GROMACS .gro file of C-alpha atoms in nm:
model
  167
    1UNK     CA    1   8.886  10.372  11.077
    2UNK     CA    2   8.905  10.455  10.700
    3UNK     CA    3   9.194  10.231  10.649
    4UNK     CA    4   9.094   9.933  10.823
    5UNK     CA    5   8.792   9.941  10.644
    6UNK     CA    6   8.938   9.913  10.324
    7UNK     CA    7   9.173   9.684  10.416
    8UNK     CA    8   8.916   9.471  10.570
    9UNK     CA    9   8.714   9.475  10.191
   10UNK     CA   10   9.097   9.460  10.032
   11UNK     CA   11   9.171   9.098  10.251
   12UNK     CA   12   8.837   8.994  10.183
   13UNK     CA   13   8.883   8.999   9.806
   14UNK     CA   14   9.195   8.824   9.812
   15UNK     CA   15   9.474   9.122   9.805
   16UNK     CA   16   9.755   9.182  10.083
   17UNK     CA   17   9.679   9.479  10.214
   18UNK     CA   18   9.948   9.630  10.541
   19UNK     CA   19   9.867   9.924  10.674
   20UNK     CA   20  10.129  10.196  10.705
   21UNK     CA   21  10.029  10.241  11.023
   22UNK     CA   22   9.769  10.104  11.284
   23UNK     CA   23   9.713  10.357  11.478
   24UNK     CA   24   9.668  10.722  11.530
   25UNK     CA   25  10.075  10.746  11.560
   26UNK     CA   26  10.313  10.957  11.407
   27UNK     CA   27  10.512  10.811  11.093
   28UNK     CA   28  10.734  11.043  10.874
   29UNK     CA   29  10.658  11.007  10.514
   30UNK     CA   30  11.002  10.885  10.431
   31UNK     CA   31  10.906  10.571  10.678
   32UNK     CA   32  10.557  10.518  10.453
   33UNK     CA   33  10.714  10.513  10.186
   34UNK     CA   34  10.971  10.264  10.270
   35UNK     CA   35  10.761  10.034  10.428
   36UNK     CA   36  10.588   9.976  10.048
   37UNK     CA   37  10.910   9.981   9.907
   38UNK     CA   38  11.039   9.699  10.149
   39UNK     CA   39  10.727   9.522  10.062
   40UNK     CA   40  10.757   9.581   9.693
   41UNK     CA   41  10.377   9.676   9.733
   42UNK     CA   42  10.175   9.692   9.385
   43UNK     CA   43   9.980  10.002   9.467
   44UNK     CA   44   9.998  10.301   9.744
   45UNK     CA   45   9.720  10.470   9.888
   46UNK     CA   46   9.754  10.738  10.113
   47UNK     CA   47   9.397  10.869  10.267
   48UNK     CA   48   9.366  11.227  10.423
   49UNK     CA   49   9.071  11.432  10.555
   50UNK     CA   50   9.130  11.786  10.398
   51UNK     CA   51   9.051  12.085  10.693
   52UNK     CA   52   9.026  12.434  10.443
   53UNK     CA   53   9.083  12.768  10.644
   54UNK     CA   54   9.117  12.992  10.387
   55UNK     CA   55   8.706  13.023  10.277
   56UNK     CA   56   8.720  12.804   9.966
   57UNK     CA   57   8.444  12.557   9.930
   58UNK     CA   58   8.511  12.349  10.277
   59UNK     CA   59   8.351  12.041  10.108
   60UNK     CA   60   8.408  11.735   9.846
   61UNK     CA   61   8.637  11.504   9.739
   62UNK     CA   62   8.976  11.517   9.597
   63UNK     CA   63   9.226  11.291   9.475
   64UNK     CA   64   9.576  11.338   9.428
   65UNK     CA   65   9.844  11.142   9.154
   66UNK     CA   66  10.193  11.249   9.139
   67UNK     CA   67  10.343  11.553   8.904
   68UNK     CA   68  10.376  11.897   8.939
   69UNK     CA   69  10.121  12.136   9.010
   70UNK     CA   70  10.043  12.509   8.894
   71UNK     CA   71   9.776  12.567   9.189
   72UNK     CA   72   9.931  12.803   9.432
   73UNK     CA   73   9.741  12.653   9.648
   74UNK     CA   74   9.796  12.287   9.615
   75UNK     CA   75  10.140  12.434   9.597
   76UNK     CA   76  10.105  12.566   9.977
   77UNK     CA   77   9.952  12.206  10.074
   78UNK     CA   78  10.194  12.002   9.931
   79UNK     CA   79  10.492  12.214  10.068
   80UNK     CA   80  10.339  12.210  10.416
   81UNK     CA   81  10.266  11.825  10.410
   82UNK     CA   82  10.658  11.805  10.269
   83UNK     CA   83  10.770  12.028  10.542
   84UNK     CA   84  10.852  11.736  10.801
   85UNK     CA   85  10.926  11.455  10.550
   86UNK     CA   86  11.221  11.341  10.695
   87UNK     CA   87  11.377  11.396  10.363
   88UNK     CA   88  11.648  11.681  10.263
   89UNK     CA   89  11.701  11.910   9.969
   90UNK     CA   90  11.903  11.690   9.770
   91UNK     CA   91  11.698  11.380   9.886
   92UNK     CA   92  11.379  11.546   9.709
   93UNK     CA   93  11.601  11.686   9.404
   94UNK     CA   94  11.712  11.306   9.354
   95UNK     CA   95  11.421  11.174   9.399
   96UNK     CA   96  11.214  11.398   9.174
   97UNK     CA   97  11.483  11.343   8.899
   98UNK     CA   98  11.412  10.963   8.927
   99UNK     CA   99  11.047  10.976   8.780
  100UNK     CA  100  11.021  11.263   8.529
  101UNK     CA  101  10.957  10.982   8.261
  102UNK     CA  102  10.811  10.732   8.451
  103UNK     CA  103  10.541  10.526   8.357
  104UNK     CA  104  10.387  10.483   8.719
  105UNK     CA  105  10.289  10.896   8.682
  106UNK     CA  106  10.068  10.707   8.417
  107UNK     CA  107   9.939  10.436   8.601
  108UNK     CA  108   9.879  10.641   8.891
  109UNK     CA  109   9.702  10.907   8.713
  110UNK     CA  110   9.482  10.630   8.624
  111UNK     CA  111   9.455  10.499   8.937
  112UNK     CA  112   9.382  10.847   9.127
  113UNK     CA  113   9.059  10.904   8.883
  114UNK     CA  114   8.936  10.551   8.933
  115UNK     CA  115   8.934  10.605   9.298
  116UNK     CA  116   8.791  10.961   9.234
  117UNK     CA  117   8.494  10.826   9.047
  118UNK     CA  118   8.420  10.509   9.292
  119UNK     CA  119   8.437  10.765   9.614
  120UNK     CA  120   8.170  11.024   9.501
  121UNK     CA  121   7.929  10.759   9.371
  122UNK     CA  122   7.994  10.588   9.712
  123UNK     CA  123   7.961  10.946   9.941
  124UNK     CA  124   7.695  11.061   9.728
  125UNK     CA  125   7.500  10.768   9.837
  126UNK     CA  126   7.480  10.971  10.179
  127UNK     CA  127   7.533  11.297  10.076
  128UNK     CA  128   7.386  11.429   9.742
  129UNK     CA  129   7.569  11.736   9.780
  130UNK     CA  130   7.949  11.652   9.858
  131UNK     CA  131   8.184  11.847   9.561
  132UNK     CA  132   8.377  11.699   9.335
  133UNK     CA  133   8.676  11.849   9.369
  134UNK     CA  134   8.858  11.671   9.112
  135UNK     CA  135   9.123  11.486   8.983
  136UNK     CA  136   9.494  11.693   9.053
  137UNK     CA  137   9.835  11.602   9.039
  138UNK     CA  138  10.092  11.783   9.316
  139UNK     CA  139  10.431  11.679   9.433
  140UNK     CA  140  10.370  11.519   9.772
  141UNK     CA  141  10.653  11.366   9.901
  142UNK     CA  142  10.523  11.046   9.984
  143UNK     CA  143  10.382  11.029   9.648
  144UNK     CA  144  10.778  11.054   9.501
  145UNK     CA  145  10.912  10.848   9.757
  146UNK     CA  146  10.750  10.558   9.672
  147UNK     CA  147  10.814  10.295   9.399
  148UNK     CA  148  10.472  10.193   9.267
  149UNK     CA  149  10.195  10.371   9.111
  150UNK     CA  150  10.029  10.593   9.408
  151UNK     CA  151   9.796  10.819   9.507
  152UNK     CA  152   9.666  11.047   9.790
  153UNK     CA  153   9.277  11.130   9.838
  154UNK     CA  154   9.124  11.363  10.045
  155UNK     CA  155   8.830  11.190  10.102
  156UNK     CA  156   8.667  11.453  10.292
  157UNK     CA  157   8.648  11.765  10.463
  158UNK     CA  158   8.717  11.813  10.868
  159UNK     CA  159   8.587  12.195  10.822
  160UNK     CA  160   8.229  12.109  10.694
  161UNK     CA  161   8.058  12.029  10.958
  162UNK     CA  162   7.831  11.770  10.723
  163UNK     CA  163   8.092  11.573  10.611
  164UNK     CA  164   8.235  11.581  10.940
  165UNK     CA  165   7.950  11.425  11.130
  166UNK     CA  166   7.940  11.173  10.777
  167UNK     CA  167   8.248  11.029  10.909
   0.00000   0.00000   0.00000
């Protein structure tokens, strides 16, 4: 719902804007990120709902750019969203080589704390109290894997049960 909402506002402003998938359908991340590859897409955007079981603060926003991250547990989440990437060892090892000086960590960076700034203002419109939970950079997969500046935000929480009925 999420997705076709943006896209919806994306087409109406005059962008292109395919959706990795249409659906509630499996796709390995290897497959989302070649289908903006094969498009030669100018931006990727990959929204999640976060779920916390570990008794940090269940609530708020976060939004995710691509580099490495000293978080143990951003660590955990990215190696757990990795886990069935459809990608090997050496796959990740190349791929990871390919954009230790790239410019799109840059632009994405950028990117991921636009979209960071325009989501709270936009949630706290209904909800005065959803967290900021920042701006961070991890090493998701589908993040690498792609060619373009990208980003993935949690743009809420399943385990708070306000932010749950928000949605």
């Amino acid at each position: 719902d999420l997705a076709r909402r943006l896209q919806r506002r994306l087409i109406a402003d005059g962008f292109e804007a395919p959706l990795t998938r249409d659906g509630d359908t499996r796709l390995l991340l290897r497959e989302r990120a070649r289908f903006a590859n094969e498009r030669q897409a100018d931006l990727f955007v990959s929204i999640h709902l976060n779920w916390f079981q570990d008794g940090r603060a269940n609530r708020g926003i976060e939004t995710y750019f691509l580099w490495p991250s000293d978080d143990p547990f951003v660590t955990a989440l990215a190696s757990a969203e990795n886990r069935e990437s459809g990608y090997s060892i050496a796959d990740v090892r190349r791929l990871l080589d390919s954009i230790c000086a790239d410019l799109r960590q840059e632009q994405s960076k950028a990117l991921a704390s636009a979209v960071q700034r325009r989501l709270l203002r936009s949630v706290r419109e209904l909800s005065t109290e959803v967290r900021d939970r920042g701006v961070k950079s991890a090493p998701f997969l589908v993040l690498v894997a792609t060619e373009m500046p990208a980003i993935l935000a949690e743009v809420a929480s399943l385990s708070n049960a306000e932010e749950a009925t928000l949605l």
